[in-house]
Coordinates of C-alpha atoms in Angstrom, one line a residue:
M1 CA 129.7 -65.3 -35.7
H2 CA 127.8 -64.3 -38.8
R3 CA 126.0 -67.2 -40.5
T4 CA 124.6 -67.2 -44.1
F5 CA 121.4 -69.1 -44.5
S6 CA 121.0 -71.5 -47.4
R7 CA 117.9 -69.7 -48.7
L8 CA 119.4 -66.3 -48.4
A9 CA 119.6 -65.7 -52.1
L10 CA 115.9 -66.3 -52.5
A11 CA 115.0 -64.1 -49.5
V12 CA 117.2 -61.3 -50.9
A13 CA 115.6 -61.5 -54.3
M14 CA 112.1 -61.5 -52.8
A15 CA 113.0 -58.6 -50.4
L16 CA 114.5 -56.5 -53.2
A17 CA 111.5 -57.0 -55.3
A18 CA 109.3 -55.8 -52.5
G19 CA 111.6 -52.8 -51.9
T20 CA 112.7 -54.0 -48.4
V21 CA 115.4 -52.0 -46.7
G22 CA 118.6 -53.9 -45.8
A23 CA 117.4 -57.2 -47.3
Q24 CA 120.9 -57.8 -48.8
Q25 CA 122.4 -58.4 -45.3
A26 CA 123.0 -61.8 -43.8
Y27 CA 121.3 -62.7 -40.5
T28 CA 123.1 -63.7 -37.4
D29 CA 122.1 -66.5 -35.0
D30 CA 124.2 -65.1 -32.1
V31 CA 122.6 -63.0 -29.3
P32 CA 125.2 -60.4 -28.1
P33 CA 125.9 -60.8 -24.4
P34 CA 125.0 -57.9 -22.1
Q35 CA 127.6 -55.3 -21.4
D36 CA 127.5 -52.7 -18.7
T37 CA 127.6 -49.7 -21.1
P38 CA 124.7 -47.2 -21.7
Y39 CA 122.6 -47.6 -24.7
V40 CA 122.7 -44.5 -26.9
G41 CA 119.3 -42.8 -27.1
T42 CA 115.9 -43.4 -25.6
V43 CA 113.4 -46.0 -26.7
A44 CA 109.9 -44.6 -27.1
L45 CA 107.3 -47.2 -26.2
H46 CA 103.6 -46.6 -26.6
V47 CA 100.9 -49.1 -25.8
D48 CA 97.3 -48.8 -26.9
A49 CA 95.2 -50.6 -24.3
N50 CA 91.8 -49.6 -25.5
D51 CA 90.7 -53.1 -26.7
T52 CA 88.9 -54.4 -23.7
A53 CA 86.6 -56.6 -25.7
Q54 CA 89.3 -58.7 -27.4
G55 CA 92.1 -58.2 -25.0
I56 CA 94.7 -57.0 -27.5
F57 CA 97.4 -54.6 -26.5
R58 CA 98.8 -52.8 -29.5
V59 CA 102.5 -51.7 -29.2
H60 CA 104.6 -49.2 -31.1
E61 CA 108.3 -48.7 -30.3
T62 CA 110.8 -46.3 -31.8
I63 CA 114.3 -47.5 -31.2
P64 CA 117.4 -45.4 -31.8
V65 CA 120.0 -47.6 -33.6
K66 CA 123.3 -47.7 -35.4
S67 CA 123.8 -49.4 -38.7
G68 CA 124.7 -53.1 -38.7
A69 CA 123.4 -56.1 -36.8
L70 CA 120.7 -55.5 -34.3
T71 CA 119.1 -58.1 -32.0
L72 CA 115.9 -57.3 -30.2
L73 CA 114.9 -59.3 -27.2
Y74 CA 111.5 -60.1 -25.6
P75 CA 111.9 -60.4 -21.8
Q76 CA 112.1 -64.1 -20.8
W77 CA 113.3 -64.3 -17.2
I78 CA 110.8 -62.2 -15.3
P79 CA 111.7 -61.0 -11.8
G80 CA 109.3 -62.3 -9.2
D81 CA 108.4 -65.3 -11.3
H82 CA 111.9 -66.8 -10.7
S83 CA 111.6 -68.6 -14.0
P84 CA 111.6 -68.1 -17.8
T85 CA 107.9 -67.3 -18.1
G86 CA 107.9 -64.4 -20.5
P87 CA 104.9 -65.2 -22.7
I88 CA 106.6 -65.0 -26.1
A89 CA 103.8 -67.0 -27.7
M90 CA 101.5 -64.1 -27.1
L91 CA 103.5 -61.7 -29.2
A92 CA 102.1 -61.5 -32.7
G93 CA 102.1 -59.3 -35.8
L94 CA 105.7 -58.1 -35.4
K95 CA 106.8 -55.6 -38.1
L96 CA 110.0 -53.6 -38.2
S97 CA 110.6 -50.6 -40.5
A98 CA 112.9 -47.7 -41.0
N99 CA 112.5 -44.5 -43.0
G100 CA 109.1 -45.7 -43.9
K101 CA 110.2 -48.9 -45.5
P102 CA 109.9 -52.4 -44.0
L103 CA 112.9 -54.3 -42.6
M104 CA 113.1 -58.1 -42.7
W105 CA 113.7 -59.8 -39.4
K106 CA 114.5 -63.3 -38.5
R107 CA 114.0 -65.1 -35.2
D108 CA 117.1 -66.7 -33.7
K109 CA 117.5 -70.3 -34.6
Y110 CA 117.9 -71.5 -31.0
N111 CA 116.4 -68.6 -28.9
V112 CA 112.7 -67.9 -29.7
Y113 CA 112.9 -64.7 -27.6
A114 CA 115.5 -63.1 -30.0
F115 CA 114.9 -61.3 -33.3
H116 CA 117.7 -60.4 -35.6
V117 CA 117.6 -57.5 -38.1
D118 CA 120.3 -55.8 -40.2
V119 CA 120.1 -52.0 -40.0
P120 CA 121.1 -50.1 -43.2
A121 CA 123.7 -47.3 -43.1
D122 CA 121.3 -44.5 -43.5
V123 CA 119.0 -45.5 -40.6
S124 CA 119.1 -43.9 -37.1
T125 CA 115.8 -45.3 -35.7
V126 CA 113.8 -48.5 -36.2
D127 CA 110.1 -48.7 -35.6
A128 CA 108.6 -51.8 -34.2
T129 CA 104.9 -52.6 -34.0
F130 CA 103.3 -55.8 -32.6
Q131 CA 100.4 -57.0 -30.6
Y132 CA 100.4 -58.7 -27.2
M133 CA 97.4 -61.1 -27.2
S134 CA 96.3 -61.5 -23.6
G135 CA 94.6 -64.6 -22.3
R136 CA 90.9 -64.9 -23.1
T137 CA 89.8 -67.9 -21.0
D138 CA 89.3 -68.3 -17.3
G139 CA 92.1 -70.8 -17.1
E140 CA 94.6 -68.4 -18.5
G141 CA 93.6 -65.6 -16.2
F142 CA 92.3 -62.3 -17.7
E143 CA 94.7 -59.4 -17.8
I144 CA 92.1 -57.0 -19.1
T145 CA 88.3 -56.8 -18.7
D146 CA 85.7 -54.3 -19.6
R147 CA 86.3 -52.6 -16.2
M148 CA 90.0 -53.0 -15.4
M149 CA 93.4 -54.2 -16.5
D150 CA 96.8 -55.3 -15.2
M151 CA 99.5 -54.3 -17.7
E152 CA 103.0 -55.5 -17.2
W153 CA 105.6 -53.7 -19.4
S154 CA 107.7 -56.9 -19.7
K155 CA 104.9 -58.3 -21.9
V156 CA 104.7 -55.3 -24.3
A157 CA 108.3 -54.4 -24.9
L158 CA 111.2 -55.4 -27.1
Y159 CA 114.7 -54.1 -26.1
P160 CA 118.2 -54.2 -27.8
A161 CA 120.5 -57.0 -26.8
G162 CA 124.1 -56.4 -25.7
Y163 CA 123.4 -54.1 -22.8
F164 CA 122.5 -54.3 -19.1
S165 CA 118.9 -53.4 -18.8
R166 CA 119.8 -50.7 -16.3
G167 CA 121.7 -48.9 -19.2
I168 CA 118.7 -48.7 -21.6
T169 CA 116.3 -45.8 -21.2
F170 CA 112.6 -46.0 -22.2
A171 CA 110.1 -43.2 -22.6
P172 CA 106.8 -45.1 -22.0
S173 CA 103.2 -44.0 -22.7
V174 CA 99.8 -45.7 -22.7
T175 CA 96.4 -44.9 -24.0
L176 CA 93.6 -46.2 -21.7
P177 CA 89.9 -46.7 -22.3
H178 CA 88.0 -43.4 -22.0
G179 CA 87.6 -42.3 -18.4
W180 CA 89.8 -45.0 -16.8
Q181 CA 92.2 -44.0 -14.0
L182 CA 95.4 -45.8 -13.2
G183 CA 97.9 -46.6 -10.5
T184 CA 101.6 -47.2 -11.1
A185 CA 105.0 -46.4 -9.6
L186 CA 105.9 -44.5 -12.8
E187 CA 105.7 -40.8 -12.6
T188 CA 103.5 -38.9 -15.1
A189 CA 105.1 -36.4 -17.4
S190 CA 102.0 -35.3 -19.2
Q191 CA 98.5 -36.3 -20.2
S192 CA 96.5 -35.6 -23.3
G193 CA 93.0 -37.0 -23.2
D194 CA 93.3 -40.7 -22.4
T195 CA 97.0 -40.9 -23.3
I196 CA 99.4 -40.7 -20.4
T197 CA 103.1 -40.1 -21.0
F198 CA 105.5 -41.1 -18.2
K199 CA 108.9 -39.7 -17.3
P200 CA 111.8 -41.6 -18.9
V201 CA 113.1 -44.6 -16.8
T202 CA 115.6 -47.4 -17.2
L203 CA 114.3 -50.7 -18.6
N204 CA 114.9 -52.1 -15.1
N205 CA 112.5 -49.7 -13.5
L206 CA 110.0 -49.9 -16.4
V207 CA 109.6 -53.7 -16.0
D208 CA 109.4 -53.1 -12.3
S209 CA 106.5 -50.7 -12.6
P210 CA 103.3 -52.3 -14.0
I211 CA 100.0 -50.4 -14.4
Y212 CA 96.6 -51.2 -12.8
A213 CA 93.8 -49.2 -14.4
G214 CA 90.1 -49.3 -14.3
Q215 CA 86.7 -47.7 -14.7
Y216 CA 86.2 -47.8 -10.9
F217 CA 89.3 -46.6 -9.2
K218 CA 90.2 -45.3 -5.7
R219 CA 93.5 -44.0 -4.3
V220 CA 94.0 -44.2 -0.5
D221 CA 96.8 -42.5 1.4
L222 CA 98.4 -45.1 3.7
N223 CA 101.1 -42.9 5.1
P224 CA 99.6 -39.5 5.7
G225 CA 102.2 -37.0 6.9
G226 CA 104.9 -39.6 6.5
E227 CA 108.4 -39.0 5.0
T228 CA 107.6 -41.0 1.9
S229 CA 104.2 -41.5 0.2
V230 CA 102.5 -44.9 0.2
H231 CA 99.2 -45.4 -1.5
L232 CA 96.6 -48.1 -2.0
D233 CA 95.5 -47.9 -5.7
I234 CA 92.3 -49.9 -6.0
V235 CA 90.4 -51.0 -9.1
A236 CA 87.1 -52.9 -8.6
D237 CA 84.4 -54.6 -10.5
A238 CA 81.8 -52.1 -9.2
P239 CA 81.8 -48.9 -7.1
K240 CA 80.4 -50.6 -4.0
Y241 CA 83.6 -52.7 -3.7
L242 CA 85.7 -49.6 -3.3
E243 CA 84.1 -48.6 0.0
M244 CA 86.3 -48.9 3.1
T245 CA 85.4 -48.5 6.7
P246 CA 87.6 -46.3 9.0
E247 CA 88.8 -49.4 10.8
Q248 CA 89.9 -51.0 7.5
I249 CA 91.8 -47.9 6.5
K250 CA 93.4 -47.9 10.0
V251 CA 94.8 -51.5 9.7
H252 CA 96.1 -50.9 6.2
R253 CA 97.9 -47.8 7.4
A254 CA 99.2 -49.9 10.3
L255 CA 100.7 -52.3 7.9
V256 CA 102.9 -49.6 6.5
T257 CA 103.9 -48.4 10.0
Q258 CA 104.7 -51.9 11.2
A259 CA 106.8 -52.8 8.2
V260 CA 108.9 -49.6 8.3
T261 CA 109.3 -50.0 12.1
L262 CA 110.4 -53.6 11.6
F263 CA 113.0 -52.9 8.9
G264 CA 114.0 -49.4 10.2
S265 CA 114.2 -48.1 6.6
H266 CA 112.4 -47.9 3.3
H267 CA 113.8 -48.5 -0.1
Y268 CA 111.5 -46.5 -2.4
D269 CA 110.9 -42.9 -3.3
H270 CA 107.2 -43.7 -3.1
Y271 CA 105.2 -46.9 -3.0
D272 CA 101.9 -48.0 -4.6
F273 CA 100.0 -51.1 -3.6
L274 CA 98.3 -51.9 -6.9
F275 CA 95.1 -53.8 -5.9
S276 CA 92.4 -55.3 -8.0
L277 CA 89.2 -56.4 -6.4
S278 CA 87.6 -58.6 -9.0
D279 CA 86.0 -62.0 -9.6
V280 CA 87.0 -61.7 -13.3
L281 CA 90.5 -60.3 -13.5
G282 CA 93.2 -63.0 -13.0
G283 CA 94.5 -63.4 -9.5
N284 CA 97.9 -61.9 -9.0
G285 CA 100.6 -61.3 -6.5
T286 CA 103.9 -60.1 -7.7
E287 CA 106.5 -57.9 -6.0
H288 CA 108.1 -54.8 -7.4
H289 CA 110.5 -52.3 -5.7
Q290 CA 108.2 -49.3 -5.5
S291 CA 104.9 -51.1 -6.1
S292 CA 103.2 -54.5 -6.0
E293 CA 100.6 -56.3 -8.0
N294 CA 97.9 -57.6 -5.7
G295 CA 94.5 -59.2 -6.6
L296 CA 91.7 -60.7 -4.5
G297 CA 88.0 -61.2 -4.7
A298 CA 85.7 -58.3 -5.3
D299 CA 84.3 -58.5 -1.8
Y300 CA 87.7 -58.0 0.0
F301 CA 86.3 -55.0 1.9
T302 CA 82.5 -55.7 1.9
A303 CA 82.9 -59.2 3.3
W304 CA 85.7 -58.3 5.6
N305 CA 84.5 -60.3 8.7
D306 CA 84.2 -63.5 6.7
A307 CA 87.3 -63.3 4.6
A308 CA 90.5 -63.5 6.7
P309 CA 92.3 -66.0 4.4
D310 CA 94.5 -64.4 1.8
R311 CA 94.6 -61.2 3.7
D312 CA 98.3 -61.6 4.2
L313 CA 98.9 -61.0 0.5
L314 CA 99.5 -57.2 0.8
A315 CA 102.0 -57.7 3.7
H316 CA 103.9 -60.4 1.7
E317 CA 104.3 -58.4 -1.4
Y318 CA 105.2 -55.2 0.6
T319 CA 107.9 -57.1 2.5
H320 CA 109.5 -57.9 -0.9
S321 CA 110.4 -54.3 -1.4
W322 CA 113.1 -55.0 1.3
N323 CA 113.5 -58.8 0.9
G324 CA 113.9 -59.7 -2.8
K325 CA 114.0 -56.3 -4.5
F326 CA 116.5 -54.3 -2.4
R327 CA 118.3 -57.3 -0.9
R328 CA 118.4 -60.1 -3.5
P329 CA 120.2 -63.5 -3.8
A330 CA 123.4 -63.0 -5.9
D331 CA 122.3 -65.8 -8.3
L332 CA 118.9 -64.2 -8.8
W333 CA 120.4 -60.9 -10.0
T334 CA 120.9 -60.8 -13.8
P335 CA 122.2 -58.1 -16.1
N336 CA 119.1 -58.2 -18.3
F337 CA 115.8 -60.2 -18.6
N338 CA 117.1 -62.9 -20.9
V339 CA 120.0 -64.2 -18.7
P340 CA 118.9 -67.3 -16.7
M341 CA 118.3 -66.7 -13.0
G342 CA 119.5 -69.0 -10.1
D343 CA 116.9 -69.7 -7.4
S344 CA 119.0 -71.4 -4.7
L345 CA 118.3 -68.9 -1.9
L346 CA 114.5 -68.6 -2.4
W347 CA 114.1 -70.0 1.1
V348 CA 115.4 -66.5 2.2
Y349 CA 113.8 -64.4 -0.5
E350 CA 110.3 -66.1 -0.3
G351 CA 110.5 -68.1 2.9
Q352 CA 111.4 -65.3 5.2
T353 CA 109.0 -63.0 3.3
Q354 CA 106.2 -65.6 3.9
Y355 CA 107.1 -65.5 7.5
W356 CA 107.0 -61.7 7.7
G357 CA 103.8 -61.6 5.6
F358 CA 102.0 -63.6 8.4
V359 CA 103.6 -61.6 11.2
L360 CA 103.0 -58.1 9.8
T361 CA 99.4 -59.0 8.9
A362 CA 98.9 -59.8 12.6
R363 CA 100.9 -56.8 13.9
A364 CA 98.9 -54.5 11.8
G365 CA 95.6 -55.9 13.1
M366 CA 94.5 -57.2 9.7
W367 CA 94.4 -60.6 11.5
T368 CA 93.5 -61.2 15.1
P369 CA 96.0 -63.2 17.1
Q370 CA 93.6 -66.2 16.8
Q371 CA 93.4 -65.9 13.1
F372 CA 97.2 -65.8 12.9
R373 CA 97.5 -68.9 15.0
D374 CA 94.8 -70.7 13.0
A375 CA 96.6 -69.9 9.7
L376 CA 99.9 -71.0 11.1
A377 CA 98.4 -74.2 12.4
M378 CA 97.3 -75.1 8.8
V379 CA 100.8 -74.5 7.6
A380 CA 102.4 -76.6 10.4
A381 CA 100.0 -79.4 9.8
N382 CA 101.0 -79.6 6.2
Y383 CA 104.6 -80.2 7.3
E384 CA 103.7 -82.7 9.9
R385 CA 101.3 -84.8 7.8
N386 CA 101.2 -83.8 4.2
R387 CA 104.7 -83.4 2.9
E388 CA 106.0 -87.0 2.3
G389 CA 108.1 -85.6 -0.5
F390 CA 110.8 -84.6 2.0
Q391 CA 111.7 -88.3 2.0
W392 CA 113.4 -87.9 -1.4
R393 CA 114.1 -84.2 -1.9
T394 CA 115.3 -81.3 0.2
L395 CA 113.8 -77.9 0.9
E396 CA 116.5 -76.3 -1.2
D397 CA 115.7 -78.6 -4.1
T398 CA 112.2 -77.2 -4.2
T399 CA 113.7 -73.8 -5.2
N400 CA 114.0 -75.4 -8.7
D401 CA 110.2 -75.8 -8.9
A402 CA 109.6 -72.3 -10.3
T403 CA 111.5 -73.3 -13.4
A404 CA 110.7 -77.0 -13.5
A405 CA 107.0 -76.9 -12.8
R406 CA 106.0 -73.3 -13.7
R407 CA 103.2 -73.5 -11.1
S408 CA 101.4 -76.1 -13.2
S409 CA 99.1 -78.5 -11.5
L410 CA 100.8 -81.7 -10.3
P411 CA 99.3 -85.2 -10.0
Y412 CA 100.6 -85.9 -6.5
R413 CA 101.7 -82.6 -4.9
S414 CA 102.3 -84.0 -1.4
W415 CA 105.0 -86.3 -3.0
Q416 CA 106.3 -84.2 -5.8
M417 CA 106.0 -81.0 -3.8
S418 CA 105.9 -77.5 -5.3
E419 CA 107.8 -74.4 -4.2
D420 CA 107.9 -75.5 -0.6
Y421 CA 110.6 -72.9 0.0
Y422 CA 107.7 -70.6 0.7
S423 CA 105.9 -72.2 3.7
G424 CA 108.7 -74.6 4.5
G425 CA 111.0 -71.7 4.7
Q426 CA 108.4 -69.8 6.8
M427 CA 108.5 -72.7 9.4
M428 CA 112.3 -72.6 9.5
W429 CA 112.4 -68.9 10.1
L430 CA 109.8 -69.2 12.9
E431 CA 112.2 -71.6 14.6
M432 CA 115.0 -69.2 13.9
D433 CA 113.2 -66.4 15.6
A434 CA 112.6 -68.5 18.7
K435 CA 116.2 -69.6 18.7
L436 CA 117.5 -66.1 18.7
R437 CA 115.2 -65.2 21.6
T438 CA 116.4 -68.2 23.6
L439 CA 120.1 -67.5 22.9
T440 CA 119.8 -63.8 24.0
H441 CA 117.4 -64.4 26.9
D442 CA 114.6 -62.7 24.9
Q443 CA 116.7 -59.6 24.3
K444 CA 117.0 -60.0 20.5
S445 CA 114.9 -61.7 17.8
L446 CA 114.5 -62.1 14.1
D447 CA 113.4 -58.4 14.1
D448 CA 117.1 -57.5 14.8
F449 CA 118.2 -59.6 11.8
A450 CA 115.7 -58.0 9.6
R451 CA 116.8 -54.5 10.6
A452 CA 120.5 -55.3 10.1
F453 CA 120.2 -57.3 6.9
F454 CA 117.4 -55.4 5.0
G455 CA 117.4 -52.0 6.7
V456 CA 120.8 -50.8 5.5
D457 CA 121.2 -47.9 3.1
N458 CA 117.9 -46.2 4.0
G459 CA 116.3 -44.7 1.0
S460 CA 118.3 -46.6 -1.6
Y461 CA 116.6 -48.9 -4.1
V462 CA 119.8 -50.0 -5.8
T463 CA 119.8 -53.8 -5.5
K464 CA 122.2 -55.2 -2.9
T465 CA 123.0 -58.9 -3.4
Y466 CA 123.8 -61.5 -0.8
T467 CA 125.0 -65.1 -0.5
F468 CA 124.5 -67.9 2.0
D469 CA 127.6 -66.8 3.9
D470 CA 126.2 -63.2 4.2
V471 CA 123.0 -64.6 5.8
V472 CA 125.1 -66.6 8.3
A473 CA 127.3 -63.6 9.1
A474 CA 124.2 -61.4 9.7
L475 CA 122.7 -64.0 12.0
N476 CA 126.0 -64.2 14.0
G477 CA 125.8 -60.4 14.3
V478 CA 122.6 -60.9 16.3
A479 CA 123.7 -63.9 18.3
K480 CA 126.7 -66.2 18.0
Y481 CA 125.8 -69.7 17.0
D482 CA 126.6 -72.4 14.4
W483 CA 124.0 -70.9 12.0
A484 CA 125.5 -72.6 8.9
S485 CA 124.8 -76.0 10.4
F486 CA 121.4 -74.9 11.5
L487 CA 120.5 -73.7 8.1
R488 CA 121.9 -76.7 6.3
A489 CA 120.0 -79.1 8.6
H490 CA 116.8 -77.4 7.4
V491 CA 117.4 -76.7 3.7
D492 CA 119.9 -79.4 2.6
T493 CA 118.7 -82.5 4.6
L494 CA 115.9 -85.0 4.0
D495 CA 113.0 -84.8 6.4
P496 CA 114.0 -81.4 7.8
P497 CA 112.6 -80.6 11.3
L498 CA 110.2 -77.9 10.1
E499 CA 107.7 -78.6 12.9
N500 CA 110.1 -77.5 15.6
G501 CA 109.2 -73.9 15.3
I502 CA 105.8 -74.3 16.9
A503 CA 107.1 -76.0 20.0
A504 CA 110.0 -73.5 20.3
T505 CA 107.6 -70.6 20.5
G506 CA 105.6 -72.1 23.4
W507 CA 102.8 -73.8 21.5
K508 CA 101.9 -77.2 20.2
L509 CA 99.9 -78.5 17.3
V510 CA 96.8 -80.6 18.0
Y511 CA 94.0 -82.0 16.0
T512 CA 90.3 -81.9 16.7
D513 CA 87.1 -82.8 14.8
Q514 CA 86.2 -79.1 14.5
E515 CA 87.5 -76.6 11.9
S516 CA 88.8 -73.3 13.2
A517 CA 86.8 -70.3 12.2
Y518 CA 89.7 -69.3 9.9
E519 CA 89.7 -72.7 8.2
K520 CA 86.0 -72.6 7.7
Q521 CA 86.4 -69.3 5.8
Y522 CA 89.4 -70.8 3.9
N523 CA 87.2 -73.6 2.7
S524 CA 84.0 -71.7 2.0
R525 CA 85.2 -69.0 -0.4
P526 CA 85.1 -70.3 -4.0
Q527 CA 86.5 -67.0 -5.3
S528 CA 89.7 -67.6 -3.4
S529 CA 92.6 -68.7 -5.6
R530 CA 93.5 -71.3 -2.9
H531 CA 89.9 -72.6 -2.5
L532 CA 89.7 -76.3 -1.6
Y533 CA 87.9 -78.8 0.6
N534 CA 90.7 -80.1 2.9
F535 CA 90.6 -83.6 4.2
A536 CA 94.4 -84.0 3.9
W537 CA 95.0 -84.5 7.6
S538 CA 92.3 -87.3 7.9
I539 CA 91.4 -89.4 4.9
G540 CA 94.1 -87.8 2.9
L541 CA 92.3 -85.9 0.1
T542 CA 91.9 -82.3 -1.0
M543 CA 89.2 -81.4 -3.6
N544 CA 87.9 -78.3 -5.4
D545 CA 84.3 -77.1 -5.0
A546 CA 83.2 -79.4 -7.8
G547 CA 84.3 -82.5 -6.0
Q548 CA 87.4 -83.1 -8.2
V549 CA 90.3 -84.6 -6.3
N550 CA 93.3 -82.2 -6.7
D551 CA 95.7 -84.0 -4.4
V552 CA 95.9 -87.4 -2.6
R553 CA 98.3 -87.6 0.4
W554 CA 101.1 -89.9 -0.5
D555 CA 100.7 -93.2 1.4
G556 CA 97.6 -91.8 3.2
P557 CA 94.4 -93.8 3.6
A558 CA 92.8 -92.7 0.3
F559 CA 96.1 -93.2 -1.6
K560 CA 96.5 -96.8 -0.3
A561 CA 92.9 -97.5 -1.4
G562 CA 93.8 -96.4 -4.9
V563 CA 92.1 -93.0 -5.2
S564 CA 93.7 -91.0 -8.0
T565 CA 94.0 -87.2 -8.5
G566 CA 91.7 -86.0 -11.3
A567 CA 88.9 -88.2 -10.2
S568 CA 85.6 -86.7 -9.3
L569 CA 83.8 -87.8 -6.1
V570 CA 80.2 -88.7 -7.1
A571 CA 78.8 -90.4 -3.9
V572 CA 79.9 -91.3 -0.4
N573 CA 78.4 -94.5 1.2
G574 CA 75.6 -94.4 -1.4
Q575 CA 74.7 -90.7 -0.9
T576 CA 75.2 -88.0 -3.5
Y577 CA 78.5 -86.3 -2.7
S578 CA 78.7 -83.0 -0.9
N579 CA 81.3 -81.6 1.4
D580 CA 79.0 -82.2 4.4
V581 CA 78.2 -85.8 3.3
L582 CA 81.9 -86.6 3.2
K583 CA 82.5 -85.0 6.6
S584 CA 79.6 -87.0 8.1
A585 CA 80.9 -90.3 6.6
I586 CA 84.4 -89.7 8.0
A587 CA 83.0 -88.8 11.4
A588 CA 80.8 -91.9 11.5
A589 CA 83.6 -94.2 10.5
K590 CA 85.4 -93.4 13.7
N591 CA 82.9 -95.7 15.5
S592 CA 82.7 -98.3 12.8
N593 CA 84.8 -101.0 11.3
A594 CA 83.3 -100.5 7.8
P595 CA 85.3 -98.7 5.2
I596 CA 84.2 -95.4 3.7
Q597 CA 82.8 -96.2 0.2
L598 CA 83.7 -93.6 -2.3
L599 CA 82.1 -93.6 -5.8
L600 CA 84.5 -92.0 -8.2
K601 CA 84.1 -90.9 -11.8
Y602 CA 87.3 -90.9 -13.8
Q603 CA 88.4 -91.3 -17.4
G604 CA 84.8 -92.0 -18.6
G605 CA 84.1 -94.7 -16.0
Y606 CA 82.9 -95.2 -12.5
R607 CA 84.3 -97.3 -9.6
T608 CA 83.7 -97.7 -5.9
V609 CA 86.8 -97.4 -3.7
P610 CA 86.6 -98.6 -0.1
V611 CA 88.8 -96.4 2.2
D612 CA 89.7 -98.1 5.4
Y613 CA 90.0 -95.0 7.7
H614 CA 88.7 -94.7 11.2
G615 CA 90.5 -91.7 12.7
G616 CA 87.7 -89.3 12.4
L617 CA 87.8 -85.7 11.2
Q618 CA 91.2 -84.0 11.8
Y619 CA 91.7 -80.3 11.9
P620 CA 94.8 -78.5 13.2
H621 CA 94.9 -76.0 16.1
L622 CA 97.6 -74.5 18.2
V623 CA 97.4 -74.7 22.0
R624 CA 99.7 -73.2 24.6
V625 CA 102.3 -75.3 26.4
E626 CA 102.1 -74.0 30.0
G627 CA 105.4 -73.2 31.7
T628 CA 107.2 -72.2 28.5
P629 CA 107.9 -68.7 27.1
D630 CA 105.1 -67.5 24.8
Y631 CA 107.3 -66.3 22.1
L632 CA 104.6 -66.6 19.5
S633 CA 102.5 -63.9 21.2
E634 CA 105.6 -61.7 21.5
I635 CA 106.3 -62.2 17.8
I636 CA 103.0 -60.8 16.6
A637 CA 102.6 -58.0 19.2
P638 CA 102.5 -54.6 17.4
R639 CA 105.8 -52.6 17.5
K640 CA 105.9 -49.0 18.6

């Protein structure tokens, strides 16, 4: 449908006076639906990423076109985000031209990601220039600093509507700050000075192949002598953070070996772990087919013995090459980046990946068995004591959180919940692994499911979709059982039995007044993206390192006393607040009838809240159940 705007005559007159090409044409509000036909010609895309001080990426595209209506799209639904997170507000300065003359464009009336333009009869290419304005505050997360950058092509590209993204070819190039080196899954065609031109790729593969670049760069071969190359491409805040010990190299290589052994295949021509070690660049963890975006604190290697938490990141994102990129839920596959995604099976896509992320980290030796158990105990404790939200919503319903909440902070996360398909799914798949072992008398396990489901078509990285019924059929291929009912009882039912996996593997969850070594590290690293002081299992509070309450356990002791999220803890029993002061007060209250007095600052005022809690400090641990099979130890044993 073509629609003429009421002010068209005025716009035409102004455009003609300015010598604008094609101004006499009417605009359309309709975005053409994608068709599975190839786009004629190759889109040239160049990004100037030199502006490290102001964080501005300057983009120039040359787009082959035919005359008539053209709609250009900015990617909205970003793979790996599972939601419409394309940062359209950060696009600025858009100008279109042809044959050296400007073209008037108009944003779609109802779709802010779409731009309409009428192409004159004598035009074969349209030039588009614009700027992508990256975030410039800590809260937004830096994408470029004076030492490194993370550039995602989805943020710096417009593409023609009406086509599957796999049918549009791009010829990308980038100009980096002088002397910087880069890591990417893209293959270099040529380099002239600081400008790198890559081999043409489909838009699918372009968006799936971000760039990490930096002043301090190191590339480590993680699969020497292997059939396919796998590299760790590191950018760091300073040269000292690039140093790796032989043992660290060994366990990262073991991660590759253990993953390929698990799945019995690979689905990439080559693979690059893009890895930023920085206390400035925004934290990141996003999967791609032949690479992954990974970011942790600068001292990942240099503080190795004190930094076990978050070490599962690489294993998680690597697993996604099989689970999520190669095998993908049918409702998550879309023909281009502006068709809405469905997230109903994220408890497979992310939940099982979370499971394998923990397991492969242990199998590779990046975690000790004790660190694995301590990490798992913290997850299990959350579902035993800190997920009251399952009283009103199901695990499957949390798959909507990526779109509904967009990973924003929530006032009462334990009640509202947020993307629990990750860790809740992980606990379900743990029980599933134990169930397979029991049904087959320890002859088969979830490893066999992974190999059968994700290991097919070795070498292919053409997406292969699946449905709920496909998952059930693959499980039945390992061991016959009513898997549909098992899954529905966990994902579609209130109060799912997510704690069963621990007992099924021969262990049980207990609480003591002493933190595990793993949890101490978890709570003592302010640079960690997950950093908090965790009293969720006792008084029912979690706080950041400034003492601000970021969650109150629903119906827990602090909640019943009236503590609100957002409040800052100023004093405990008359003493200036510190983490140790609060710990001491909770411990002392175990042998006292007096409530714990919390002085809180909130909304410009102060108030004292008495919390009637006397259960002492509570920290989770796993202990063996004697006389039962120790499946948990079997699960994390390295494979040969």
